[in-house]
C-alpha positions as a Markdown table, in Angstrom:
| # | Residue | x | y | z |
|---|---|---|---|---|
| 1 | Unk | 7.4 | -14.3 | 21.7 |
| 2 | Unk | 8.7 | -11.1 | 23.3 |
| 3 | Unk | 8.1 | -8.9 | 20.2 |
| 4 | Unk | 4.5 | -10.0 | 19.6 |
| 5 | Unk | 2.2 | -7.1 | 18.6 |
| 6 | Unk | -1.4 | -6.6 | 19.9 |
| 7 | Unk | -3.1 | -9.7 | 18.6 |
| 8 | Unk | -6.0 | -7.7 | 17.3 |
| 9 | Unk | -3.9 | -6.0 | 14.6 |
| 10 | Unk | -4.1 | -8.1 | 11.4 |
| 11 | Unk | -1.2 | -8.3 | 8.9 |
| 12 | Unk | -1.7 | -8.5 | 5.2 |
| 13 | Unk | 0.2 | -8.0 | 2.0 |
| 14 | Unk | -0.3 | -6.0 | -1.3 |
| 15 | Unk | 1.9 | -7.5 | -4.0 |
| 16 | Unk | 2.1 | -5.2 | -7.1 |
| 17 | Unk | 3.6 | -7.9 | -9.4 |
| 18 | Unk | 6.7 | -5.7 | -10.0 |
| 19 | Unk | 8.7 | -6.7 | -13.0 |
| 20 | Unk | 12.5 | -7.0 | -12.6 |
| 21 | Unk | 15.4 | -6.4 | -14.9 |
| 22 | Unk | 16.1 | -9.6 | -16.8 |
| 23 | Unk | 12.8 | -11.1 | -15.9 |
| 24 | Unk | 9.6 | -10.8 | -17.9 |
| 25 | Unk | 6.0 | -9.8 | -16.9 |
| 26 | Unk | 4.7 | -13.4 | -17.0 |
| 27 | Unk | 7.3 | -14.4 | -14.4 |
| 28 | Unk | 6.2 | -11.4 | -12.2 |
| 29 | Unk | 2.6 | -12.7 | -12.3 |
| 30 | Unk | 3.7 | -16.2 | -11.4 |
| 31 | Unk | 5.8 | -14.8 | -8.6 |
| 32 | Unk | 2.7 | -13.2 | -7.2 |
| 33 | Unk | 0.8 | -16.5 | -7.2 |
| 34 | Unk | 3.9 | -18.3 | -5.6 |
| 35 | Unk | 4.2 | -15.5 | -2.9 |
| 36 | Unk | 0.5 | -15.9 | -2.0 |
| 37 | Unk | 1.1 | -19.6 | -1.2 |
| 38 | Unk | 4.1 | -18.6 | 1.0 |
| 39 | Unk | 2.0 | -15.9 | 2.8 |
| 40 | Unk | -0.8 | -18.3 | 3.4 |
| 41 | Unk | 1.6 | -20.8 | 5.0 |
| 42 | Unk | 3.0 | -18.0 | 7.3 |
| 43 | Unk | -0.5 | -17.0 | 8.5 |
| 44 | Unk | -1.0 | -13.6 | 6.8 |
| 45 | Unk | -4.7 | -12.5 | 6.8 |
| 46 | Unk | -5.0 | -11.4 | 3.1 |
| 47 | Unk | -3.1 | -10.8 | -0.1 |
| 48 | Unk | -4.2 | -8.1 | -2.5 |
| 49 | Unk | -3.1 | -7.4 | -6.1 |
| 50 | Unk | -3.1 | -4.1 | -8.0 |
| 51 | Unk | -4.2 | -2.4 | -11.2 |
| 52 | Unk | -1.7 | -0.5 | -13.3 |
| 53 | Unk | -1.9 | 0.2 | -17.1 |
| 54 | Unk | 1.0 | 0.7 | -19.5 |
| 55 | Unk | 3.6 | 0.7 | -16.8 |
| 56 | Unk | 6.9 | -1.2 | -17.7 |
| 57 | Unk | 7.6 | -1.9 | -14.0 |
| 58 | Unk | 4.2 | -3.5 | -13.1 |
| 59 | Unk | 2.8 | -6.7 | -14.7 |
| 60 | Unk | -0.6 | -6.5 | -12.8 |
| 61 | Unk | -3.0 | -4.9 | -15.2 |
| 62 | Unk | -6.1 | -7.0 | -14.6 |
| 63 | Unk | -6.5 | -7.5 | -10.8 |
| 64 | Unk | -9.7 | -9.5 | -10.8 |
| 65 | Unk | -8.2 | -12.0 | -13.2 |
| 66 | Unk | -5.0 | -12.3 | -11.1 |
| 67 | Unk | -7.1 | -12.5 | -7.9 |
| 68 | Unk | -8.8 | -15.6 | -9.4 |
| 69 | Unk | -5.5 | -17.3 | -10.1 |
| 70 | Unk | -4.3 | -16.4 | -6.6 |
| 71 | Unk | -7.5 | -17.7 | -4.9 |
| 72 | Unk | -7.4 | -20.9 | -7.0 |
| 73 | Unk | -3.8 | -21.6 | -5.9 |
| 74 | Unk | -4.5 | -21.0 | -2.1 |
| 75 | Unk | -7.0 | -22.4 | 0.4 |
| 76 | Unk | -7.7 | -20.0 | 3.2 |
| 77 | Unk | -6.0 | -16.6 | 2.8 |
| 78 | Unk | -8.3 | -13.8 | 1.9 |
| 79 | Unk | -7.7 | -12.5 | -1.7 |
| 80 | Unk | -8.6 | -9.1 | -3.1 |
| 81 | Unk | -7.6 | -6.0 | -5.0 |
| 82 | Unk | -5.6 | -3.0 | -3.9 |
| 83 | Unk | -7.4 | -1.9 | -5.9 |
| 84 | Unk | -9.6 | -2.0 | -8.8 |
| 85 | Unk | -9.5 | 1.6 | -10.1 |
| 86 | Unk | -13.2 | 2.2 | -10.3 |
| 87 | Unk | -13.2 | 5.3 | -12.7 |
| 88 | Unk | -11.6 | 3.0 | -15.4 |
| 89 | Unk | -14.6 | 0.6 | -15.4 |
| 90 | Unk | -18.4 | 0.4 | -15.5 |
| 91 | Unk | -19.6 | -0.4 | -12.0 |
| 92 | Unk | -21.9 | -3.1 | -13.3 |
| 93 | Unk | -18.9 | -5.0 | -14.8 |
| 94 | Unk | -16.9 | -4.6 | -11.6 |
| 95 | Unk | -19.9 | -6.0 | -9.6 |
| 96 | Unk | -20.2 | -8.9 | -12.0 |
| 97 | Unk | -16.5 | -9.8 | -11.7 |
| 98 | Unk | -16.5 | -9.8 | -7.9 |
| 99 | Unk | -19.8 | -11.7 | -8.0 |
| 100 | Unk | -18.0 | -14.4 | -10.0 |
| 101 | Unk | -15.0 | -14.4 | -7.6 |
| 102 | Unk | -17.2 | -14.6 | -4.5 |
| 103 | Unk | -19.2 | -17.4 | -6.1 |
| 104 | Unk | -16.1 | -19.4 | -6.9 |
| 105 | Unk | -14.3 | -18.7 | -3.6 |
| 106 | Unk | -17.0 | -17.9 | -1.1 |
| 107 | Unk | -16.0 | -16.0 | 2.0 |
| 108 | Unk | -12.5 | -15.2 | 0.8 |
| 109 | Unk | -12.8 | -12.3 | -1.5 |
| 110 | Unk | -12.2 | -8.5 | -0.8 |
| 111 | Unk | -13.1 | -5.6 | -3.1 |
| 112 | Unk | -10.5 | -2.9 | -2.6 |
| 113 | Unk | -11.4 | 0.1 | -4.7 |
| 114 | Unk | -9.3 | 3.1 | -5.8 |
| 115 | Unk | -9.9 | 6.3 | -7.8 |
| 116 | Unk | -6.8 | 6.6 | -9.9 |
| 117 | Unk | -7.3 | 7.0 | -13.7 |
| 118 | Unk | -3.9 | 6.1 | -15.1 |
| 119 | Unk | -0.3 | 7.2 | -14.8 |
| 120 | Unk | 0.0 | 9.3 | -18.0 |
| 121 | Unk | -2.2 | 11.2 | -20.4 |
| 122 | Unk | -1.5 | 8.4 | -23.0 |
| 123 | Unk | -2.8 | 5.7 | -20.7 |
| 124 | Unk | -5.9 | 7.8 | -19.9 |
| 125 | Unk | -6.6 | 8.3 | -23.6 |
| 126 | Unk | -6.2 | 4.6 | -24.2 |
| 127 | Unk | -8.7 | 3.8 | -21.4 |
| 128 | Unk | -11.1 | 6.4 | -22.8 |
| 129 | Unk | -11.1 | 8.2 | -19.5 |
| 130 | Unk | -10.4 | 11.8 | -18.5 |
| 131 | Unk | -8.6 | 12.9 | -15.4 |
| 132 | Unk | -11.9 | 14.5 | -14.2 |
| 133 | Unk | -13.7 | 11.1 | -14.1 |
| 134 | Unk | -12.1 | 10.5 | -10.7 |
| 135 | Unk | -14.2 | 13.3 | -9.3 |
| 136 | Unk | -17.3 | 11.0 | -9.7 |
| 137 | Unk | -15.7 | 8.3 | -7.5 |
| 138 | Unk | -18.3 | 8.7 | -4.7 |
| 139 | Unk | -21.2 | 8.2 | -7.2 |
| 140 | Unk | -19.4 | 5.3 | -8.9 |
| 141 | Unk | -18.9 | 3.7 | -5.6 |
| 142 | Unk | -22.5 | 4.2 | -4.7 |
| 143 | Unk | -23.6 | 2.6 | -8.0 |
| 144 | Unk | -21.3 | -0.4 | -7.5 |
| 145 | Unk | -22.5 | -1.1 | -4.0 |
| 146 | Unk | -26.1 | -0.8 | -5.3 |
| 147 | Unk | -25.6 | -3.7 | -7.7 |
| 148 | Unk | -24.9 | -6.0 | -4.8 |
| 149 | Unk | -28.0 | -4.9 | -2.9 |
| 150 | Unk | -30.4 | -4.9 | -5.9 |
| 151 | Unk | -31.1 | -1.2 | -5.7 |
| 152 | Unk | -30.2 | -0.1 | -9.2 |
| 153 | Unk | -32.9 | 2.2 | -10.7 |
| 154 | Unk | -32.2 | 0.7 | -14.1 |
| 155 | Unk | -34.2 | -2.5 | -13.3 |
| 156 | Unk | -31.2 | -4.5 | -14.4 |
| 157 | Unk | -29.9 | -7.2 | -12.0 |
| 158 | Unk | -26.2 | -7.9 | -11.5 |
| 159 | Unk | -25.7 | -11.6 | -11.7 |
| 160 | Unk | -24.2 | -13.3 | -9.8 |
| 161 | Unk | -23.4 | -10.3 | -7.6 |
| 162 | Unk | -26.8 | -9.4 | -6.3 |
| 163 | Unk | -27.4 | -10.7 | -2.8 |
| 164 | Unk | -23.7 | -11.6 | -2.2 |
| 165 | Unk | -21.6 | -9.8 | 0.4 |
| 166 | Unk | -18.1 | -8.9 | -0.8 |
| 167 | Unk | -16.4 | -6.6 | 1.7 |
| 168 | Unk | -15.5 | -3.2 | 0.1 |
| 169 | Unk | -12.5 | -1.1 | 1.0 |
| 170 | Unk | -11.6 | 2.4 | -0.2 |
| 171 | Unk | -8.0 | 3.3 | -1.0 |
| 172 | Unk | -7.8 | 6.7 | 0.6 |
| 173 | Unk | -5.8 | 8.8 | -1.7 |
| 174 | Unk | -6.8 | 12.5 | -1.8 |
| 175 | Unk | -10.4 | 12.7 | -0.9 |
| 176 | Unk | -10.7 | 9.0 | -0.3 |
| 177 | Unk | -10.8 | 9.3 | 3.5 |
| 178 | Unk | -13.9 | 11.6 | 3.3 |
| 179 | Unk | -15.6 | 9.3 | 0.8 |
| 180 | Unk | -14.9 | 6.2 | 2.8 |
| 181 | Unk | -16.2 | 7.8 | 6.0 |
| 182 | Unk | -19.4 | 9.1 | 4.3 |
| 183 | Unk | -20.1 | 5.7 | 2.6 |
| 184 | Unk | -19.4 | 3.8 | 5.9 |
| 185 | Unk | -16.6 | 1.7 | 4.4 |
| 186 | Unk | -13.2 | 0.3 | 5.7 |
| 187 | Unk | -10.3 | 2.5 | 4.6 |
| 188 | Unk | -6.8 | 1.8 | 3.4 |
| 189 | Unk | -4.4 | 4.7 | 4.0 |
| 190 | Unk | -0.6 | 5.2 | 3.5 |
| 191 | Unk | 2.1 | 5.9 | 3.6 |
| 192 | Unk | 4.4 | 5.3 | 6.5 |
| 193 | Unk | 6.9 | 8.0 | 5.4 |
| 194 | Unk | 4.4 | 10.8 | 6.2 |
| 195 | Unk | 3.0 | 9.7 | 9.6 |
| 196 | Unk | 1.6 | 13.1 | 10.4 |
| 197 | Unk | -0.4 | 13.4 | 7.2 |
| 198 | Unk | -1.6 | 9.8 | 7.6 |
| 199 | Unk | -2.7 | 10.4 | 11.2 |
| 200 | Unk | -4.7 | 13.5 | 10.1 |
| 201 | Unk | -6.5 | 11.4 | 7.4 |
| 202 | Unk | -7.3 | 8.6 | 10.0 |
| 203 | Unk | -8.6 | 11.1 | 12.5 |
| 204 | Unk | -10.8 | 12.8 | 9.9 |
| 205 | Unk | -12.1 | 9.4 | 8.8 |
| 206 | Unk | -13.0 | 8.3 | 12.3 |
| 207 | Unk | -14.6 | 11.6 | 13.3 |
| 208 | Unk | -16.8 | 11.7 | 10.2 |
| 209 | Unk | -17.6 | 7.9 | 9.8 |
| 210 | Unk | -21.2 | 7.0 | 9.2 |
| 211 | Unk | -22.2 | 3.4 | 10.0 |
| 212 | Unk | -23.5 | 1.4 | 7.0 |
| 213 | Unk | -24.7 | -2.0 | 6.1 |
| 214 | Unk | -21.0 | -2.7 | 5.1 |
| 215 | Unk | -19.4 | -1.6 | 8.4 |
| 216 | Unk | -20.9 | -0.6 | 11.7 |
| 217 | Unk | -17.7 | 1.1 | 12.8 |
| 218 | Unk | -14.5 | 2.6 | 11.3 |
| 219 | Unk | -11.9 | 0.1 | 10.1 |
| 220 | Unk | -8.4 | 1.4 | 9.4 |
| 221 | Unk | -5.8 | -0.4 | 7.3 |
| 222 | Unk | -2.4 | 1.4 | 7.2 |
| 223 | Unk | -0.2 | 0.5 | 4.3 |
| 224 | Unk | 3.5 | 0.9 | 3.6 |
| 225 | Unk | 6.9 | -0.7 | 3.2 |
| 226 | Unk | 8.2 | -3.0 | 5.9 |
| 227 | Unk | 11.6 | -4.8 | 5.4 |
| 228 | Unk | 13.1 | -7.2 | 7.9 |
| 229 | Unk | 16.5 | -8.8 | 7.7 |
| 230 | Unk | 19.4 | -10.1 | 9.8 |
| 231 | Unk | 21.1 | -6.7 | 9.9 |
| 232 | Unk | 19.9 | -3.1 | 9.3 |
| 233 | Unk | 22.2 | -2.9 | 6.3 |
| 234 | Unk | 20.6 | -6.0 | 4.6 |
| 235 | Unk | 17.1 | -4.6 | 5.4 |
| 236 | Unk | 18.0 | -1.2 | 3.8 |
| 237 | Unk | 19.4 | -3.0 | 0.7 |
| 238 | Unk | 15.9 | -4.6 | 0.2 |
| 239 | Unk | 14.6 | -1.0 | -0.2 |
| 240 | Unk | 17.1 | 0.2 | -2.8 |
| 241 | Unk | 15.4 | -1.1 | -6.0 |
| 242 | Unk | 12.0 | 0.4 | -5.3 |
| 243 | Unk | 13.5 | 3.7 | -4.1 |
| 244 | Unk | 15.6 | 4.0 | -7.3 |
| 245 | Unk | 12.7 | 3.1 | -9.5 |
| 246 | Unk | 10.5 | 5.7 | -7.8 |
| 247 | Unk | 13.2 | 8.4 | -8.2 |
| 248 | Unk | 13.5 | 7.4 | -11.9 |
| 249 | Unk | 9.7 | 7.6 | -12.5 |
| 250 | Unk | 9.6 | 11.1 | -10.8 |
| 251 | Unk | 12.3 | 12.4 | -13.1 |
| 252 | Unk | 11.7 | 10.5 | -16.3 |
| 253 | Unk | 7.9 | 10.1 | -16.3 |
| 254 | Unk | 8.0 | 6.3 | -16.6 |
| 255 | Unk | 8.1 | 3.6 | -13.9 |
| 256 | Unk | 10.9 | 1.0 | -14.8 |
| 257 | Unk | 11.4 | -2.6 | -13.9 |
| 258 | Unk | 13.3 | -3.1 | -10.6 |
| 259 | Unk | 17.1 | -3.2 | -10.9 |
| 260 | Unk | 19.1 | -5.3 | -8.4 |
| 261 | Unk | 20.5 | -3.6 | -5.3 |
| 262 | Unk | 24.0 | -4.1 | -6.7 |
| 263 | Unk | 23.0 | -2.2 | -9.9 |
| 264 | Unk | 21.4 | 0.6 | -7.9 |
| 265 | Unk | 24.7 | 0.9 | -6.0 |
| 266 | Unk | 26.6 | 1.3 | -9.2 |
| 267 | Unk | 24.1 | 3.8 | -10.6 |
| 268 | Unk | 23.9 | 5.9 | -7.4 |
| 269 | Unk | 27.0 | 8.0 | -8.0 |
| 270 | Unk | 25.7 | 9.3 | -11.4 |
| 271 | Unk | 22.4 | 10.5 | -10.0 |
| 272 | Unk | 21.4 | 14.1 | -10.5 |
| 273 | Unk | 20.7 | 16.2 | -7.5 |
| 274 | Unk | 16.9 | 15.9 | -8.2 |
| 275 | Unk | 17.1 | 12.2 | -8.6 |
| 276 | Unk | 19.1 | 11.8 | -5.4 |
| 277 | Unk | 16.5 | 13.8 | -3.5 |
| 278 | Unk | 13.7 | 11.5 | -4.6 |
| 279 | Unk | 15.9 | 8.4 | -4.0 |
| 280 | Unk | 16.8 | 9.5 | -0.4 |
| 281 | Unk | 13.1 | 10.3 | 0.3 |
| 282 | Unk | 12.2 | 6.8 | -0.9 |
| 283 | Unk | 14.6 | 5.3 | 1.6 |
| 284 | Unk | 13.7 | 7.5 | 4.6 |
| 285 | Unk | 10.8 | 6.9 | 7.0 |
| 286 | Unk | 10.2 | 3.3 | 5.9 |
| 287 | Unk | 10.0 | 0.6 | 8.5 |
| 288 | Unk | 13.2 | -1.4 | 7.9 |
| 289 | Unk | 15.7 | -3.2 | 10.1 |
| 290 | Unk | 16.3 | -6.2 | 12.3 |
| 291 | Unk | 13.4 | -8.1 | 13.9 |
| 292 | Unk | 13.8 | -6.2 | 17.1 |
| 293 | Unk | 14.0 | -2.8 | 15.4 |
| 294 | Unk | 10.9 | -3.5 | 13.3 |
| 295 | Unk | 9.0 | -4.8 | 16.3 |
| 296 | Unk | 9.6 | -1.6 | 18.1 |
| 297 | Unk | 8.8 | 0.6 | 15.1 |
| 298 | Unk | 5.6 | -1.3 | 14.3 |
| 299 | Unk | 4.4 | -1.1 | 18.0 |
| 300 | Unk | 4.9 | 2.7 | 17.8 |
| 301 | Unk | 3.0 | 3.2 | 14.6 |
| 302 | Unk | 0.2 | 0.9 | 15.6 |
| 303 | Unk | -0.1 | 2.7 | 18.9 |
| 304 | Unk | -0.1 | 6.1 | 17.1 |
| 305 | Unk | -2.8 | 5.1 | 14.6 |
| 306 | Unk | -4.8 | 2.4 | 16.5 |
| 307 | Unk | -4.7 | 0.6 | 13.1 |
| 308 | Unk | -6.9 | -2.4 | 12.8 |
| 309 | Unk | -4.7 | -3.9 | 10.1 |
| 310 | Unk | -1.3 | -3.3 | 8.5 |
| 311 | Unk | -1.0 | -3.9 | 4.7 |
| 312 | Unk | 2.6 | -4.4 | 3.8 |
| 313 | Unk | 3.5 | -3.2 | 0.3 |
| 314 | Unk | 7.2 | -4.1 | 0.0 |
| 315 | Unk | 8.6 | -4.8 | -3.4 |
| 316 | Unk | 12.2 | -5.7 | -4.2 |
| 317 | Unk | 14.4 | -7.4 | -6.8 |
| 318 | Unk | 15.6 | -10.1 | -4.5 |
| 319 | Unk | 12.7 | -12.6 | -4.2 |
| 320 | Unk | 14.4 | -14.8 | -1.6 |
| 321 | Unk | 15.1 | -11.7 | 0.5 |
| 322 | Unk | 11.5 | -10.6 | 0.1 |
| 323 | Unk | 10.1 | -14.0 | 1.3 |
| 324 | Unk | 12.7 | -14.1 | 4.1 |
| 325 | Unk | 11.5 | -10.6 | 5.2 |
| 326 | Unk | 7.8 | -11.7 | 5.3 |
| 327 | Unk | 8.9 | -14.8 | 7.2 |
| 328 | Unk | 10.7 | -12.7 | 9.8 |
| 329 | Unk | 7.9 | -10.2 | 10.0 |
| 330 | Unk | 5.4 | -13.1 | 10.6 |
| 331 | Unk | 7.7 | -14.1 | 13.5 |
| 332 | Unk | 7.9 | -10.5 | 14.9 |
| 333 | Unk | 4.1 | -10.1 | 14.9 |
| 334 | Unk | 3.3 | -13.5 | 16.2 |
| 335 | Unk | 1.5 | -14.9 | 13.2 |
| 336 | Unk | 1.1 | -18.7 | 13.2 |
| 337 | Unk | 1.2 | -21.1 | 10.3 |
| 338 | Unk | -2.3 | -22.0 | 9.0 |
């Protein structure tokens, strides 16, 4: 159709298994599995799930477990993690988990890796991890990849991981772009609200990329919120729950379940000036609008970044509206049913 993007740009989804007011965590996890089936039918390239600990607003705490359920419920879509937070785990155990996933679902598993160590001091204590452990991310990454190649100096073999090829991706927060380039790995970078900063990270990554056995050339995945609806107003309403939750987390220190757009509208007048600032920032700069508007905006950002892939991270209270947004986006970018 007229709005079709460059066919070389892939489109994928990260679903954070966001909990919603009045709906429990088990339902959020089942919603992720259901969404994966929908996305597969629409022709999306991959679906990733996330790792968060002790967060009221996120049910996804064990990404490799959830990835197994998602992969079992689908046939062809790639399934992975966005990401497993490597500083929280022993690299051997991570290699074993992905080895099991790849053995069960060959050729469909991605290993997205991040360096976050928990949202709060309490979570970090519970995980037995210190904030500084993230500084060792490059070494942890090196150790993890070594388990797949059988190069560990310990003499231990990672089974069933050794000899398998599970594509690794680095979530580029902070120093992530430098680490991804040095290790010769594909990189995921956001967010769409700060295009200039994102472009600087991408340029640095491409300039300093060293080819590796995992990737012969740079591979850039840009991530962010994309909301498509029949009118600009409807698309903006899809953004309200996440923007409000983000503003609340920044001012109260805890990330809550998503409220409905209607409830956000009733809460908005009582916001403090600080809350309103975070809330407005959460709504601005996102890609949201009608199919035509989103087609234009996506074409611009893809041209600016030369991204190989777009990872859509949209969360909202209205599940029907979310699926409709992904359906419209698939139409905009010319995805075909599988």
